[in-house]
Each structure stands twice: as C-alpha cells, then as structure tokens.
PDB file of C-alpha atoms in Angstrom:
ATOM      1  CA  UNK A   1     -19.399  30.736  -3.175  1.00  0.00           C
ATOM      2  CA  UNK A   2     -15.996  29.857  -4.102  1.00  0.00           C
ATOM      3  CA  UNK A   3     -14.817  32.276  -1.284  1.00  0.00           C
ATOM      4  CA  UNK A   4     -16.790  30.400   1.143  1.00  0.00           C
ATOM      5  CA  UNK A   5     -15.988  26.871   0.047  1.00  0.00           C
ATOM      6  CA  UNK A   6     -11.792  28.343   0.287  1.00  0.00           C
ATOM      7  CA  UNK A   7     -12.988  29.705   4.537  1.00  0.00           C
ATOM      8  CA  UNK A   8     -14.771  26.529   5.366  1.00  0.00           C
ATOM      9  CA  UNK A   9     -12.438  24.529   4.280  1.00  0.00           C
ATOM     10  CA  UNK A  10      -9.216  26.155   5.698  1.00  0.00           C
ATOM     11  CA  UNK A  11     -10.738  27.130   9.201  1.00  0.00           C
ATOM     12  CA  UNK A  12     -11.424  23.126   8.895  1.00  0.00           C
ATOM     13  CA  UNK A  13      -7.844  22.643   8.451  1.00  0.00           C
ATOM     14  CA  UNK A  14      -7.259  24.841  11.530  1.00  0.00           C
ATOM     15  CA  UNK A  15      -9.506  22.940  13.816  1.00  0.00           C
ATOM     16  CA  UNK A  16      -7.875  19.970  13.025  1.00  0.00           C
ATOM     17  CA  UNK A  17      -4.701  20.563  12.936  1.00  0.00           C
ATOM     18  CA  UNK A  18      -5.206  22.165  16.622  1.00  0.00           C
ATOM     19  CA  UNK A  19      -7.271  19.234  17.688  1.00  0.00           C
ATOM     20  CA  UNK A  20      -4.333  16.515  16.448  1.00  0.00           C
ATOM     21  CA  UNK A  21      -1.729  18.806  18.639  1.00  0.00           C
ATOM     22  CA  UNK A  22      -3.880  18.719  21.337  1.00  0.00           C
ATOM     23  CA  UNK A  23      -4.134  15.231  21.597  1.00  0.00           C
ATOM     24  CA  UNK A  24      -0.262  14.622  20.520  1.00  0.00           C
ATOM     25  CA  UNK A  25      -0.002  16.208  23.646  1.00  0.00           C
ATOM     26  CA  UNK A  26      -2.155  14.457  26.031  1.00  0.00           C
ATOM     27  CA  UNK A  27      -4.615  17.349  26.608  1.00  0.00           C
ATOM     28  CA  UNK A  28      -8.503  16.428  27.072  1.00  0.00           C
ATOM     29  CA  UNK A  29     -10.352  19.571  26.473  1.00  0.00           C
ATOM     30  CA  UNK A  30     -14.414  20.103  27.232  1.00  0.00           C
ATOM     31  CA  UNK A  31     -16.341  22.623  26.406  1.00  0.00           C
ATOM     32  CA  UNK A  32     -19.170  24.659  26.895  1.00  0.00           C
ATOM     33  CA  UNK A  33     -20.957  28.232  26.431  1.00  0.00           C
ATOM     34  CA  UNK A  34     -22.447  30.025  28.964  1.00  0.00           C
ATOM     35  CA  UNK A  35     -24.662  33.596  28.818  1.00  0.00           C
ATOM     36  CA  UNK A  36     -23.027  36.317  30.894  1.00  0.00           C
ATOM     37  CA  UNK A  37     -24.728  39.425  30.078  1.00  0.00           C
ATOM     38  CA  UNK A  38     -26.586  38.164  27.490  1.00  0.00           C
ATOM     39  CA  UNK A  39     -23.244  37.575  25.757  1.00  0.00           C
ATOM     40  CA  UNK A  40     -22.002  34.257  24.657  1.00  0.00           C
ATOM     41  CA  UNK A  41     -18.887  32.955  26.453  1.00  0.00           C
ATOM     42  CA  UNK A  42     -16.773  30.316  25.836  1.00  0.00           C
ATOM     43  CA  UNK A  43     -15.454  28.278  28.744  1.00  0.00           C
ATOM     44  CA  UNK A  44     -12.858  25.222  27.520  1.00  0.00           C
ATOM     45  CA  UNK A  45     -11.430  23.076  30.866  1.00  0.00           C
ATOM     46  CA  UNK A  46      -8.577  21.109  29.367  1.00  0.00           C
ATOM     47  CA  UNK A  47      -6.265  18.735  31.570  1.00  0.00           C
ATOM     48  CA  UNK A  48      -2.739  18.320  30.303  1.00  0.00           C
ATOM     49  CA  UNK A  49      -1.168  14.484  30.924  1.00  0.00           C
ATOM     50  CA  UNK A  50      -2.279  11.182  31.983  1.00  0.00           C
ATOM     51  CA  UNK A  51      -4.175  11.288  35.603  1.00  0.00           C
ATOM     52  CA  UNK A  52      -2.222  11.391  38.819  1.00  0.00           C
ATOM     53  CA  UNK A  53      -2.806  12.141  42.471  1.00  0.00           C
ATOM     54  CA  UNK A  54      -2.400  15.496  41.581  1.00  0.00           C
ATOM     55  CA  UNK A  55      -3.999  16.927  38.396  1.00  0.00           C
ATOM     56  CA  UNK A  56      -4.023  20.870  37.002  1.00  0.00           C
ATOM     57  CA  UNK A  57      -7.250  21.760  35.009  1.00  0.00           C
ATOM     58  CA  UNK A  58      -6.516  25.046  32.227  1.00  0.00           C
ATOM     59  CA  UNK A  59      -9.883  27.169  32.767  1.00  0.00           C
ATOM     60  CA  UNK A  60     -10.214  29.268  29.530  1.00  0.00           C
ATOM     61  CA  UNK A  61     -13.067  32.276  29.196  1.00  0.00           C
ATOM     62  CA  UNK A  62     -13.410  33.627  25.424  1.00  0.00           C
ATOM     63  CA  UNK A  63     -15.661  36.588  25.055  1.00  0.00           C
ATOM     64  CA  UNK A  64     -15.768  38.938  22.131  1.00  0.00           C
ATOM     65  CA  UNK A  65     -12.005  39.284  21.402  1.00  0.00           C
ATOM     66  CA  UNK A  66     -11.002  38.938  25.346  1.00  0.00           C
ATOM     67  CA  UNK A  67     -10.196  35.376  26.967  1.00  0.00           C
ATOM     68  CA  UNK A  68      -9.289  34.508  30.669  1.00  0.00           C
ATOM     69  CA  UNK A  69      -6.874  31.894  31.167  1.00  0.00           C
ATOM     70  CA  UNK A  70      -6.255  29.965  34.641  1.00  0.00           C
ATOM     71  CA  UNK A  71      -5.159  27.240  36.320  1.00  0.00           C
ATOM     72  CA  UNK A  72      -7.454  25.238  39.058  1.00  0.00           C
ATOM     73  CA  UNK A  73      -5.310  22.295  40.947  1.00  0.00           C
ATOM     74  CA  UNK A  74      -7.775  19.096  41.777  1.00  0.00           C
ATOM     75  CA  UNK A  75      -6.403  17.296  44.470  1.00  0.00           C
ATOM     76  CA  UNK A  76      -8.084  13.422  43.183  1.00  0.00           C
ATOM     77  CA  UNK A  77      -9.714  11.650  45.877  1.00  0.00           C
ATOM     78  CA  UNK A  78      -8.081   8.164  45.998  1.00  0.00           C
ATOM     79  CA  UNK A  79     -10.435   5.206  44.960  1.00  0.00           C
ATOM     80  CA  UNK A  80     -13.584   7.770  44.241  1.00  0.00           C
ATOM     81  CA  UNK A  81     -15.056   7.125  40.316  1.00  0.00           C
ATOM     82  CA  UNK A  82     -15.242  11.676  40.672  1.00  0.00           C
ATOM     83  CA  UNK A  83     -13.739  14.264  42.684  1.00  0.00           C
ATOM     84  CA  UNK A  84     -15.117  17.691  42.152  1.00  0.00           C
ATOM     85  CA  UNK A  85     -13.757  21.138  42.835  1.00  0.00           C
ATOM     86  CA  UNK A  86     -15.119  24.195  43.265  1.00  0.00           C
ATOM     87  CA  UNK A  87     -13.507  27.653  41.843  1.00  0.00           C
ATOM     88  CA  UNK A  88     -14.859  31.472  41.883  1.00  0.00           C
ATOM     89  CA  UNK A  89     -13.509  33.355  38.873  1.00  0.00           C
ATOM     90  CA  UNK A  90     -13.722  36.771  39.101  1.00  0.00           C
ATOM     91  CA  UNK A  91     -14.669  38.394  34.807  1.00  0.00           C
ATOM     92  CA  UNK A  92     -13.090  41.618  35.154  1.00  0.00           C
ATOM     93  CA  UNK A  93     -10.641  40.856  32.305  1.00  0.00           C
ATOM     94  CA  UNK A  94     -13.849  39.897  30.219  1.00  0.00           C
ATOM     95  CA  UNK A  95     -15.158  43.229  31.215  1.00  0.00           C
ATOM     96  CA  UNK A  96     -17.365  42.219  33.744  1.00  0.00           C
ATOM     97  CA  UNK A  97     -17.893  43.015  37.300  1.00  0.00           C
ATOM     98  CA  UNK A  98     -19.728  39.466  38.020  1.00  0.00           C
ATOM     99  CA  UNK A  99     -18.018  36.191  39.015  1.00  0.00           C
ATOM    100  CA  UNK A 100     -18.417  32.512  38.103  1.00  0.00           C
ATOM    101  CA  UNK A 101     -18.897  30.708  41.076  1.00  0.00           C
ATOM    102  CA  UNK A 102     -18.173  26.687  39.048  1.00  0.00           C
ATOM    103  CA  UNK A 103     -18.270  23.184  40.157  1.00  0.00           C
ATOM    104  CA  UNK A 104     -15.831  21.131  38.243  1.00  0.00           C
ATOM    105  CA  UNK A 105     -16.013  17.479  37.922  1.00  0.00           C
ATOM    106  CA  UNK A 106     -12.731  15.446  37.528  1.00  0.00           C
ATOM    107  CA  UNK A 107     -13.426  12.165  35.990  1.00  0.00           C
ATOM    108  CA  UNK A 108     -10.828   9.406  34.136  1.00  0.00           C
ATOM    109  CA  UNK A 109      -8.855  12.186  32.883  1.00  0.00           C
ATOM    110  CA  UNK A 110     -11.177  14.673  31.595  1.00  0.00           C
ATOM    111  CA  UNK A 111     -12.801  17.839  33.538  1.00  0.00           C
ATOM    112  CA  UNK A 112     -16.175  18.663  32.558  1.00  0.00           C
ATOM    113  CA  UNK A 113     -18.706  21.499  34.188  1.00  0.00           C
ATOM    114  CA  UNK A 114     -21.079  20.267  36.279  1.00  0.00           C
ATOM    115  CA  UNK A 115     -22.257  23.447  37.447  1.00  0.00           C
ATOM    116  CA  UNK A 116     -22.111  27.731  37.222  1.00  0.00           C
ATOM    117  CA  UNK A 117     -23.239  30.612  38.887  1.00  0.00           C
ATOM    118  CA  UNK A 118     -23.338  34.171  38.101  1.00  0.00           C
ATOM    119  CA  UNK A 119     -23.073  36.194  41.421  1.00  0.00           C
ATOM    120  CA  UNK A 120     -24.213  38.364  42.333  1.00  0.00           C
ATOM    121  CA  UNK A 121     -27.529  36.912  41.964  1.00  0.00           C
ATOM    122  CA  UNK A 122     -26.879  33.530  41.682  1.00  0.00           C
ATOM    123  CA  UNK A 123     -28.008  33.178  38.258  1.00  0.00           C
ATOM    124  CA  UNK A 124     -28.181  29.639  37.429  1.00  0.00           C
ATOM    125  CA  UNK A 125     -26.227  29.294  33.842  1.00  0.00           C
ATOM    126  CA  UNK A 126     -26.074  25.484  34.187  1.00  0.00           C
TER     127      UNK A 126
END
C-alpha cells in the first residue's frame, strides 16, 4: 500500500511538474482518446505562443509504446470567433494501415477536435 501511495504520488509530481512547464511556456494542450482497432489512442493538439495570423498546432498520437508527432499550420481567418482545418494522418508509425481523416477547431488560442474519421470506412470516432 505504501508502494502505491510512493507511485501515485510521484507520477503526481510528474504531471505537474510537466503541466507548470507547459504553461511557463505558453502551450495550450487538449486532449482526447480515440478507438483505432479497438485500441486506445491518445491524441494531444497543443498550440505553442499567444495567437497570431498564423498559428502551428503539435498533433501527438500515443499508442501502446509508439507516438506520432506532427505539425498542422492554421491559417486564422481574420475577425471569425473559429477557423477550422482539416488534416489526414496517415498511422503507419502506430502500426496501422488506416488514416485519421480530423477536423480541427482553432479557437482563442486553443485547438480542440471537433471531428475524426477512420478511413477506410469512415468510421465515425467522434
């Protein structure tokens, strides 16, 4: 029980201390899990700085111990509360031979998913 107590509270420390240096350095993560292959999978869309005309979203994939890390440039419509992009990313480095096909919503400085497709197929996953 101790044991536990010890893990908890260090991976804790770990999560914190990331999320402080995350925010020390402007970055605005979201996140959200999504079943490919009836295996979990981590997507985080993080957005480095304050907003500008001109803003580059980090797309990170964590499955098992493999992750997928890219960037996808949002080009903000000027005066619009939202500008959304769209991005197909292909999951061969997660070991699959299926794509995301993801509508990403830029809003006040923080990306979110709006939507994702598995193709081929066109499984909805949200």
């Amino acid at each position: 029980m101790r044991l536990l107590a010890r893990s908890l509270a260090g991976t804790t420390v770990v999560f914190l201390a990331a999320s402080a240096s995350a925010l020390a350095q402007g970055e605005n993560c979201t996140h959200d899990t999504l079943a490919i292959d009836g295996t979990a999978t981590a997507a985080t869309f993080c957005v480095a700085g304050p907003p500008a005309a001109r803003v580059t979203v980090t797309e990170t994939f964590a499955r098992g111990d493999k992750r997928l890390s890219r960037p996808l440039t949002i080009d903000i419509v000027d005066g619009a509360t939202v500008t959304r992009a769209v991005d197909d990313v292909p999951l061969t480095e997660l070991g699959s031979d299926k794509q995301l096909h993801l509508t990403i919503a830029y809003r006040g400085g923080s990306a979110v998913l709006e939507h994702a497709l598995l193709l081929p197929g066109a499984v909805v996953l949200k």
